[in-house]
């Protein structure tokens, strides 16, 4: 009996999808990197040099993420709906460390840059749920040492997570969608070319403005994520 193969979809999201939920992006004029120096808060060297500054930076972001006014928006919800209703595979790859995709109901999800609501032992690599602040003096559950617990986020100069799984999915997908990312940080900025490599995938960019990688896409949709993502998902589902 002939088995119908449904097209596979890979969705890449960036900070722009969470902006309308109240979380700053990184490179917009009011972005995080306009107020903080990357070299002071988001590198392994910074953590060695001044762990208190780094922990304060992520503790503040974790507190904000857990505040009641921060919730998934219609763009997150539409993508969870796509995963539920699409006949084929949908893999969500996010650069975001917030938990808004999960809270919207997305399950097949890779946090390639880590997760704010988790801590990691810098010695053993073990990962723990973390809802509250990480304190400098607290002892790590696995090695019982103070100062080894760090945010489970990927800093500049470190290898993103689950790259093998991501590249395998890019190699077999039929549709690659990038949402709310400026395309300035690799390896994520190179995913569109990876998806196009086999000449198989159609590639679509959804963003409020043109980005550094816009010319690499077959199609672009411009507008705020909370408007264009639900529209685009409905259009996709109506075709299948
Ligand atoms: N709807 C759609 N797109 C938006 C919206 C919105 N409401 N608001 C902003 N954008 C777009 C911006 O135009 C920009 O292209 O989202 C993008 C955000 O870009 P960045 O701030 O560079 O965020 P991102 O691409 O996710 O950054 C990648 O860099 O700092 C590191 O590790 C961090 O994961 C992050 C990585």
PDB file of N, CA, C and O in Angstrom, residues 56-123:
ATOM      1  N   UNK A  56      23.616  38.092  38.092  1.00  0.00           N
ATOM      2  CA  UNK A  56      22.604  39.150  38.254  1.00  0.00           C
ATOM      3  C   UNK A  56      21.847  39.379  36.946  1.00  0.00           C
ATOM      4  O   UNK A  56      20.622  39.533  36.939  1.00  0.00           O
ATOM      5  N   UNK A  57      22.594  39.380  35.841  1.00  0.00           N
ATOM      6  CA  UNK A  57      21.987  39.618  34.513  1.00  0.00           C
ATOM      7  C   UNK A  57      20.929  38.555  34.202  1.00  0.00           C
ATOM      8  O   UNK A  57      19.795  38.872  33.849  1.00  0.00           O
ATOM      9  N   UNK A  58      21.274  37.295  34.418  1.00  0.00           N
ATOM     10  CA  UNK A  58      20.320  36.225  34.083  1.00  0.00           C
ATOM     11  C   UNK A  58      19.249  36.066  35.159  1.00  0.00           C
ATOM     12  O   UNK A  58      18.107  35.729  34.859  1.00  0.00           O
ATOM     13  N   UNK A  59      19.608  36.336  36.419  1.00  0.00           N
ATOM     14  CA  UNK A  59      18.581  36.273  37.471  1.00  0.00           C
ATOM     15  C   UNK A  59      17.476  37.289  37.186  1.00  0.00           C
ATOM     16  O   UNK A  59      16.286  36.971  37.314  1.00  0.00           O
ATOM     17  N   UNK A  60      17.877  38.492  36.760  1.00  0.00           N
ATOM     18  CA  UNK A  60      16.873  39.536  36.467  1.00  0.00           C
ATOM     19  C   UNK A  60      16.002  39.111  35.293  1.00  0.00           C
ATOM     20  O   UNK A  60      14.774  39.275  35.327  1.00  0.00           O
ATOM     21  N   UNK A  61      16.610  38.515  34.260  1.00  0.00           N
ATOM     22  CA  UNK A  61      15.820  38.081  33.108  1.00  0.00           C
ATOM     23  C   UNK A  61      14.899  36.931  33.491  1.00  0.00           C
ATOM     24  O   UNK A  61      13.757  36.852  33.011  1.00  0.00           O
ATOM     25  N   UNK A  62      15.346  36.050  34.402  1.00  0.00           N
ATOM     26  CA  UNK A  62      14.516  34.922  34.831  1.00  0.00           C
ATOM     27  C   UNK A  62      13.308  35.425  35.637  1.00  0.00           C
ATOM     28  O   UNK A  62      12.184  34.970  35.432  1.00  0.00           O
ATOM     29  N   UNK A  63      13.575  36.405  36.494  1.00  0.00           N
ATOM     30  CA  UNK A  63      12.471  36.974  37.279  1.00  0.00           C
ATOM     31  C   UNK A  63      11.445  37.607  36.344  1.00  0.00           C
ATOM     32  O   UNK A  63      10.245  37.419  36.500  1.00  0.00           O
ATOM     33  N   UNK A  64      11.943  38.338  35.327  1.00  0.00           N
ATOM     34  CA  UNK A  64      10.993  38.998  34.407  1.00  0.00           C
ATOM     35  C   UNK A  64      10.161  37.940  33.671  1.00  0.00           C
ATOM     36  O   UNK A  64       8.936  38.057  33.565  1.00  0.00           O
ATOM     37  N   UNK A  65      10.838  36.886  33.197  1.00  0.00           N
ATOM     38  CA  UNK A  65      10.124  35.843  32.443  1.00  0.00           C
ATOM     39  C   UNK A  65       9.031  35.205  33.289  1.00  0.00           C
ATOM     40  O   UNK A  65       7.976  34.838  32.778  1.00  0.00           O
ATOM     41  N   UNK A  66       9.267  35.090  34.589  1.00  0.00           N
ATOM     42  CA  UNK A  66       8.291  34.441  35.471  1.00  0.00           C
ATOM     43  C   UNK A  66       7.223  35.412  35.969  1.00  0.00           C
ATOM     44  O   UNK A  66       6.303  35.016  36.678  1.00  0.00           O
ATOM     45  N   UNK A  67       7.318  36.675  35.576  1.00  0.00           N
ATOM     46  CA  UNK A  67       6.289  37.612  36.055  1.00  0.00           C
ATOM     47  C   UNK A  67       4.989  37.385  35.285  1.00  0.00           C
ATOM     48  O   UNK A  67       5.015  37.031  34.093  1.00  0.00           O
ATOM     49  N   UNK A  68       3.839  37.554  35.962  1.00  0.00           N
ATOM     50  CA  UNK A  68       2.540  37.170  35.378  1.00  0.00           C
ATOM     51  C   UNK A  68       2.207  37.859  34.053  1.00  0.00           C
ATOM     52  O   UNK A  68       1.501  37.285  33.226  1.00  0.00           O
ATOM     53  N   UNK A  69       2.771  39.037  33.794  1.00  0.00           N
ATOM     54  CA  UNK A  69       2.358  39.721  32.560  1.00  0.00           C
ATOM     55  C   UNK A  69       3.054  39.155  31.324  1.00  0.00           C
ATOM     56  O   UNK A  69       2.695  39.497  30.202  1.00  0.00           O
ATOM     57  N   UNK A  70       4.040  38.276  31.506  1.00  0.00           N
ATOM     58  CA  UNK A  70       4.746  37.707  30.352  1.00  0.00           C
ATOM     59  C   UNK A  70       4.087  36.380  29.964  1.00  0.00           C
ATOM     60  O   UNK A  70       4.162  35.411  30.718  1.00  0.00           O
ATOM     61  N   UNK A  71       3.441  36.384  28.803  1.00  0.00           N
ATOM     62  CA  UNK A  71       2.711  35.189  28.359  1.00  0.00           C
ATOM     63  C   UNK A  71       2.950  34.924  26.873  1.00  0.00           C
ATOM     64  O   UNK A  71       3.336  35.844  26.139  1.00  0.00           O
ATOM     65  N   UNK A  72       2.700  33.683  26.415  1.00  0.00           N
ATOM     66  CA  UNK A  72       2.788  33.413  24.977  1.00  0.00           C
ATOM     67  C   UNK A  72       1.818  34.327  24.233  1.00  0.00           C
ATOM     68  O   UNK A  72       0.768  34.667  24.757  1.00  0.00           O
ATOM     69  N   UNK A  73       2.190  34.746  23.018  1.00  0.00           N
ATOM     70  CA  UNK A  73       1.299  35.602  22.224  1.00  0.00           C
ATOM     71  C   UNK A  73       0.732  34.822  21.045  1.00  0.00           C
ATOM     72  O   UNK A  73       1.080  33.645  20.866  1.00  0.00           O
ATOM     73  N   UNK A  74      -0.125  35.449  20.233  1.00  0.00           N
ATOM     74  CA  UNK A  74      -0.778  34.699  19.137  1.00  0.00           C
ATOM     75  C   UNK A  74       0.196  34.034  18.170  1.00  0.00           C
ATOM     76  O   UNK A  74      -0.145  33.020  17.548  1.00  0.00           O
ATOM     77  N   UNK A  75       1.421  34.553  18.064  1.00  0.00           N
ATOM     78  CA  UNK A  75       2.405  33.912  17.168  1.00  0.00           C
ATOM     79  C   UNK A  75       2.861  32.581  17.755  1.00  0.00           C
ATOM     80  O   UNK A  75       2.901  31.561  17.053  1.00  0.00           O
ATOM     81  N   UNK A  76       3.154  32.556  19.054  1.00  0.00           N
ATOM     82  CA  UNK A  76       3.534  31.293  19.712  1.00  0.00           C
ATOM     83  C   UNK A  76       2.378  30.287  19.604  1.00  0.00           C
ATOM     84  O   UNK A  76       2.590  29.107  19.311  1.00  0.00           O
ATOM     85  N   UNK A  77       1.158  30.782  19.852  1.00  0.00           N
ATOM     86  CA  UNK A  77      -0.015  29.890  19.855  1.00  0.00           C
ATOM     87  C   UNK A  77      -0.279  29.315  18.458  1.00  0.00           C
ATOM     88  O   UNK A  77      -0.596  28.131  18.308  1.00  0.00           O
ATOM     89  N   UNK A  78      -0.085  30.150  17.430  1.00  0.00           N
ATOM     90  CA  UNK A  78      -0.307  29.680  16.054  1.00  0.00           C
ATOM     91  C   UNK A  78       0.682  28.577  15.685  1.00  0.00           C
ATOM     92  O   UNK A  78       0.318  27.602  15.017  1.00  0.00           O
ATOM     93  N   UNK A  79       1.917  28.691  16.147  1.00  0.00           N
ATOM     94  CA  UNK A  79       2.922  27.664  15.831  1.00  0.00           C
ATOM     95  C   UNK A  79       2.614  26.359  16.556  1.00  0.00           C
ATOM     96  O   UNK A  79       2.817  25.273  16.004  1.00  0.00           O
ATOM     97  N   UNK A  80       2.097  26.461  17.777  1.00  0.00           N
ATOM     98  CA  UNK A  80       1.696  25.241  18.488  1.00  0.00           C
ATOM     99  C   UNK A  80       0.536  24.573  17.753  1.00  0.00           C
ATOM    100  O   UNK A  80       0.482  23.340  17.627  1.00  0.00           O
ATOM    101  N   UNK A  81      -0.330  25.397  17.222  1.00  0.00           N
ATOM    102  CA  UNK A  81      -1.468  24.895  16.439  1.00  0.00           C
ATOM    103  C   UNK A  81      -0.969  24.205  15.167  1.00  0.00           C
ATOM    104  O   UNK A  81      -1.469  23.147  14.781  1.00  0.00           O
ATOM    105  N   UNK A  82       0.037  24.799  14.515  1.00  0.00           N
ATOM    106  CA  UNK A  82       0.608  24.200  13.308  1.00  0.00           C
ATOM    107  C   UNK A  82       1.151  22.801  13.631  1.00  0.00           C
ATOM    108  O   UNK A  82       0.896  21.835  12.905  1.00  0.00           O
ATOM    109  N   UNK A  83       1.876  22.686  14.761  1.00  0.00           N
ATOM    110  CA  UNK A  83       2.435  21.392  15.154  1.00  0.00           C
ATOM    111  C   UNK A  83       1.320  20.352  15.338  1.00  0.00           C
ATOM    112  O   UNK A  83       1.440  19.211  14.911  1.00  0.00           O
ATOM    113  N   UNK A  84       0.204  20.780  15.969  1.00  0.00           N
ATOM    114  CA  UNK A  84      -0.912  19.865  16.251  1.00  0.00           C
ATOM    115  C   UNK A  84      -1.606  19.425  14.962  1.00  0.00           C
ATOM    116  O   UNK A  84      -1.938  18.266  14.782  1.00  0.00           O
ATOM    117  N   UNK A  85      -1.805  20.369  14.024  1.00  0.00           N
ATOM    118  CA  UNK A  85      -2.688  20.080  12.878  1.00  0.00           C
ATOM    119  C   UNK A  85      -1.945  19.706  11.601  1.00  0.00           C
ATOM    120  O   UNK A  85      -2.553  19.217  10.650  1.00  0.00           O
ATOM    121  N   UNK A  86      -0.622  19.928  11.544  1.00  0.00           N
ATOM    122  CA  UNK A  86       0.107  19.641  10.303  1.00  0.00           C
ATOM    123  C   UNK A  86       0.278  18.140  10.156  1.00  0.00           C
ATOM    124  O   UNK A  86       0.665  17.467  11.116  1.00  0.00           O
ATOM    125  N   UNK A  87      -0.020  17.580   8.961  1.00  0.00           N
ATOM    126  CA  UNK A  87       0.033  16.120   8.803  1.00  0.00           C
ATOM    127  C   UNK A  87       1.454  15.544   8.883  1.00  0.00           C
ATOM    128  O   UNK A  87       1.625  14.385   9.213  1.00  0.00           O
ATOM    129  N   UNK A  88       2.477  16.357   8.605  1.00  0.00           N
ATOM    130  CA  UNK A  88       3.853  15.854   8.609  1.00  0.00           C
ATOM    131  C   UNK A  88       4.592  16.322   9.853  1.00  0.00           C
ATOM    132  O   UNK A  88       3.994  16.811  10.809  1.00  0.00           O
ATOM    133  N   UNK A  89       5.917  16.170   9.817  1.00  0.00           N
ATOM    134  CA  UNK A  89       6.762  16.574  10.956  1.00  0.00           C
ATOM    135  C   UNK A  89       6.892  18.100  11.012  1.00  0.00           C
ATOM    136  O   UNK A  89       7.060  18.744   9.977  1.00  0.00           O
ATOM    137  N   UNK A  90       6.790  18.649  12.215  1.00  0.00           N
ATOM    138  CA  UNK A  90       7.099  20.066  12.443  1.00  0.00           C
ATOM    139  C   UNK A  90       8.131  20.118  13.564  1.00  0.00           C
ATOM    140  O   UNK A  90       7.852  19.667  14.669  1.00  0.00           O
ATOM    141  N   UNK A  91       9.319  20.616  13.258  1.00  0.00           N
ATOM    142  CA  UNK A  91      10.340  20.792  14.291  1.00  0.00           C
ATOM    143  C   UNK A  91      10.534  22.281  14.542  1.00  0.00           C
ATOM    144  O   UNK A  91      10.764  23.041  13.594  1.00  0.00           O
ATOM    145  N   UNK A  92      10.385  22.668  15.809  1.00  0.00           N
ATOM    146  CA  UNK A  92      10.604  24.061  16.193  1.00  0.00           C
ATOM    147  C   UNK A  92      12.013  24.188  16.763  1.00  0.00           C
ATOM    148  O   UNK A  92      12.351  23.484  17.717  1.00  0.00           O
ATOM    149  N   UNK A  93      12.805  25.050  16.157  1.00  0.00           N
ATOM    150  CA  UNK A  93      14.150  25.324  16.666  1.00  0.00           C
ATOM    151  C   UNK A  93      14.140  26.777  17.112  1.00  0.00           C
ATOM    152  O   UNK A  93      13.865  27.671  16.311  1.00  0.00           O
ATOM    153  N   UNK A  94      14.354  27.006  18.409  1.00  0.00           N
ATOM    154  CA  UNK A  94      14.347  28.402  18.857  1.00  0.00           C
ATOM    155  C   UNK A  94      15.714  28.814  19.389  1.00  0.00           C
ATOM    156  O   UNK A  94      16.405  28.010  20.016  1.00  0.00           O
ATOM    157  N   UNK A  95      16.064  30.060  19.090  1.00  0.00           N
ATOM    158  CA  UNK A  95      17.272  30.664  19.660  1.00  0.00           C
ATOM    159  C   UNK A  95      16.930  31.283  21.022  1.00  0.00           C
ATOM    160  O   UNK A  95      17.820  31.690  21.761  1.00  0.00           O
ATOM    161  N   UNK A  96      15.635  31.373  21.311  1.00  0.00           N
ATOM    162  CA  UNK A  96      15.176  32.032  22.532  1.00  0.00           C
ATOM    163  C   UNK A  96      15.373  31.131  23.753  1.00  0.00           C
ATOM    164  O   UNK A  96      15.211  29.916  23.658  1.00  0.00           O
ATOM    165  N   UNK A  97      15.696  31.760  24.876  1.00  0.00           N
ATOM    166  CA  UNK A  97      15.873  30.989  26.118  1.00  0.00           C
ATOM    167  C   UNK A  97      14.629  31.098  27.004  1.00  0.00           C
ATOM    168  O   UNK A  97      14.608  30.551  28.101  1.00  0.00           O
ATOM    169  N   UNK A  98      13.591  31.808  26.527  1.00  0.00           N
ATOM    170  CA  UNK A  98      12.334  31.867  27.282  1.00  0.00           C
ATOM    171  C   UNK A  98      11.537  30.573  27.054  1.00  0.00           C
ATOM    172  O   UNK A  98      11.874  29.797  26.169  1.00  0.00           O
ATOM    173  N   UNK A  99      10.484  30.396  27.864  1.00  0.00           N
ATOM    174  CA  UNK A  99       9.699  29.143  27.764  1.00  0.00           C
ATOM    175  C   UNK A  99       8.337  29.380  27.121  1.00  0.00           C
ATOM    176  O   UNK A  99       7.377  28.637  27.360  1.00  0.00           O
ATOM    177  N   UNK A 100       8.223  30.414  26.275  1.00  0.00           N
ATOM    178  CA  UNK A 100       6.913  30.762  25.730  1.00  0.00           C
ATOM    179  C   UNK A 100       6.407  29.767  24.694  1.00  0.00           C
ATOM    180  O   UNK A 100       5.185  29.554  24.587  1.00  0.00           O
ATOM    181  N   UNK A 101       7.283  29.113  23.955  1.00  0.00           N
ATOM    182  CA  UNK A 101       6.827  28.082  23.012  1.00  0.00           C
ATOM    183  C   UNK A 101       6.204  26.900  23.764  1.00  0.00           C
ATOM    184  O   UNK A 101       5.117  26.441  23.422  1.00  0.00           O
ATOM    185  N   UNK A 102       6.878  26.470  24.833  1.00  0.00           N
ATOM    186  CA  UNK A 102       6.334  25.344  25.613  1.00  0.00           C
ATOM    187  C   UNK A 102       4.986  25.730  26.233  1.00  0.00           C
ATOM    188  O   UNK A 102       4.037  24.964  26.197  1.00  0.00           O
ATOM    189  N   UNK A 103       4.933  26.976  26.768  1.00  0.00           N
ATOM    190  CA  UNK A 103       3.696  27.407  27.424  1.00  0.00           C
ATOM    191  C   UNK A 103       2.564  27.547  26.426  1.00  0.00           C
ATOM    192  O   UNK A 103       1.391  27.459  26.782  1.00  0.00           O
ATOM    193  N   UNK A 104       2.911  27.734  25.157  1.00  0.00           N
ATOM    194  CA  UNK A 104       1.883  27.814  24.097  1.00  0.00           C
ATOM    195  C   UNK A 104       1.439  26.423  23.657  1.00  0.00           C
ATOM    196  O   UNK A 104       0.447  26.296  22.939  1.00  0.00           O
ATOM    197  N   UNK A 105       2.215  25.366  24.062  1.00  0.00           N
ATOM    198  CA  UNK A 105       1.821  24.002  23.724  1.00  0.00           C
ATOM    199  C   UNK A 105       2.729  23.293  22.729  1.00  0.00           C
ATOM    200  O   UNK A 105       2.480  22.146  22.364  1.00  0.00           O
ATOM    201  N   UNK A 106       3.785  23.946  22.271  1.00  0.00           N
ATOM    202  CA  UNK A 106       4.726  23.296  21.343  1.00  0.00           C
ATOM    203  C   UNK A 106       5.499  22.210  22.076  1.00  0.00           C
ATOM    204  O   UNK A 106       5.947  22.421  23.197  1.00  0.00           O
ATOM    205  N   UNK A 107       5.630  21.056  21.440  1.00  0.00           N
ATOM    206  CA  UNK A 107       6.320  19.921  22.072  1.00  0.00           C
ATOM    207  C   UNK A 107       7.618  19.540  21.364  1.00  0.00           C
ATOM    208  O   UNK A 107       8.625  19.303  21.991  1.00  0.00           O
ATOM    209  N   UNK A 108       7.595  19.489  20.037  1.00  0.00           N
ATOM    210  CA  UNK A 108       8.782  19.073  19.272  1.00  0.00           C
ATOM    211  C   UNK A 108       9.697  20.289  19.099  1.00  0.00           C
ATOM    212  O   UNK A 108       9.721  20.940  18.062  1.00  0.00           O
ATOM    213  N   UNK A 109      10.473  20.566  20.144  1.00  0.00           N
ATOM    214  CA  UNK A 109      11.146  21.855  20.291  1.00  0.00           C
ATOM    215  C   UNK A 109      12.599  21.683  20.703  1.00  0.00           C
ATOM    216  O   UNK A 109      12.901  20.879  21.586  1.00  0.00           O
ATOM    217  N   UNK A 110      13.491  22.411  20.051  1.00  0.00           N
ATOM    218  CA  UNK A 110      14.906  22.445  20.435  1.00  0.00           C
ATOM    219  C   UNK A 110      15.286  23.867  20.830  1.00  0.00           C
ATOM    220  O   UNK A 110      15.088  24.800  20.045  1.00  0.00           O
ATOM    221  N   UNK A 111      15.807  24.023  22.064  1.00  0.00           N
ATOM    222  CA  UNK A 111      16.361  25.317  22.497  1.00  0.00           C
ATOM    223  C   UNK A 111      17.853  25.298  22.190  1.00  0.00           C
ATOM    224  O   UNK A 111      18.650  24.877  23.020  1.00  0.00           O
ATOM    225  N   UNK A 112      18.216  25.759  21.014  1.00  0.00           N
ATOM    226  CA  UNK A 112      19.616  25.632  20.604  1.00  0.00           C
ATOM    227  C   UNK A 112      20.557  26.523  21.404  1.00  0.00           C
ATOM    228  O   UNK A 112      21.762  26.263  21.456  1.00  0.00           O
ATOM    229  N   UNK A 113      20.032  27.570  22.054  1.00  0.00           N
ATOM    230  CA  UNK A 113      20.860  28.458  22.888  1.00  0.00           C
ATOM    231  C   UNK A 113      20.591  28.270  24.378  1.00  0.00           C
ATOM    232  O   UNK A 113      20.997  29.104  25.203  1.00  0.00           O
ATOM    233  N   UNK A 114      19.915  27.181  24.729  1.00  0.00           N
ATOM    234  CA  UNK A 114      19.688  26.892  26.142  1.00  0.00           C
ATOM    235  C   UNK A 114      18.370  27.426  26.656  1.00  0.00           C
ATOM    236  O   UNK A 114      17.528  27.903  25.882  1.00  0.00           O
ATOM    237  N   UNK A 115      18.182  27.328  27.988  1.00  0.00           N
ATOM    238  CA  UNK A 115      16.923  27.706  28.622  1.00  0.00           C
ATOM    239  C   UNK A 115      17.161  28.464  29.922  1.00  0.00           C
ATOM    240  O   UNK A 115      17.923  28.004  30.777  1.00  0.00           O
ATOM    241  N   UNK A 116      16.460  29.572  30.064  1.00  0.00           N
ATOM    242  CA  UNK A 116      16.631  30.442  31.235  1.00  0.00           C
ATOM    243  C   UNK A 116      16.152  29.766  32.523  1.00  0.00           C
ATOM    244  O   UNK A 116      16.682  30.013  33.596  1.00  0.00           O
ATOM    245  N   UNK A 117      15.129  28.904  32.397  1.00  0.00           N
ATOM    246  CA  UNK A 117      14.570  28.244  33.590  1.00  0.00           C
ATOM    247  C   UNK A 117      15.306  26.955  33.923  1.00  0.00           C
ATOM    248  O   UNK A 117      14.742  26.008  34.496  1.00  0.00           O
ATOM    249  N   UNK A 118      16.590  26.881  33.530  1.00  0.00           N
ATOM    250  CA  UNK A 118      17.446  25.756  33.897  1.00  0.00           C
ATOM    251  C   UNK A 118      18.832  26.253  34.297  1.00  0.00           C
ATOM    252  O   UNK A 118      19.276  27.308  33.837  1.00  0.00           O
ATOM    253  N   UNK A 119      19.480  25.499  35.192  1.00  0.00           N
ATOM    254  CA  UNK A 119      20.855  25.797  35.587  1.00  0.00           C
ATOM    255  C   UNK A 119      21.713  24.587  35.220  1.00  0.00           C
ATOM    256  O   UNK A 119      21.182  23.473  35.070  1.00  0.00           O
ATOM    257  N   UNK A 120      22.987  24.811  35.048  1.00  0.00           N
ATOM    258  CA  UNK A 120      23.887  23.728  34.667  1.00  0.00           C
ATOM    259  C   UNK A 120      25.132  23.745  35.543  1.00  0.00           C
ATOM    260  O   UNK A 120      25.654  24.812  35.874  1.00  0.00           O
ATOM    261  N   UNK A 121      25.611  22.558  35.927  1.00  0.00           N
ATOM    262  CA  UNK A 121      26.865  22.500  36.670  1.00  0.00           C
ATOM    263  C   UNK A 121      28.013  22.651  35.666  1.00  0.00           C
ATOM    264  O   UNK A 121      28.100  21.873  34.700  1.00  0.00           O
ATOM    265  N   UNK A 122      28.875  23.641  35.893  1.00  0.00           N
ATOM    266  CA  UNK A 122      29.958  23.922  34.932  1.00  0.00           C
ATOM    267  C   UNK A 122      30.994  22.794  34.931  1.00  0.00           C
ATOM    268  O   UNK A 122      31.755  22.656  33.970  1.00  0.00           O
ATOM    269  N   UNK A 123      30.985  21.960  35.968  1.00  0.00           N
ATOM    270  CA  UNK A 123      31.962  20.859  36.046  1.00  0.00           C
ATOM    271  C   UNK A 123      31.409  19.576  35.415  1.00  0.00           C
ATOM    272  O   UNK A 123      32.037  18.960  34.577  1.00  0.00           O
TER     273      UNK A 123
END
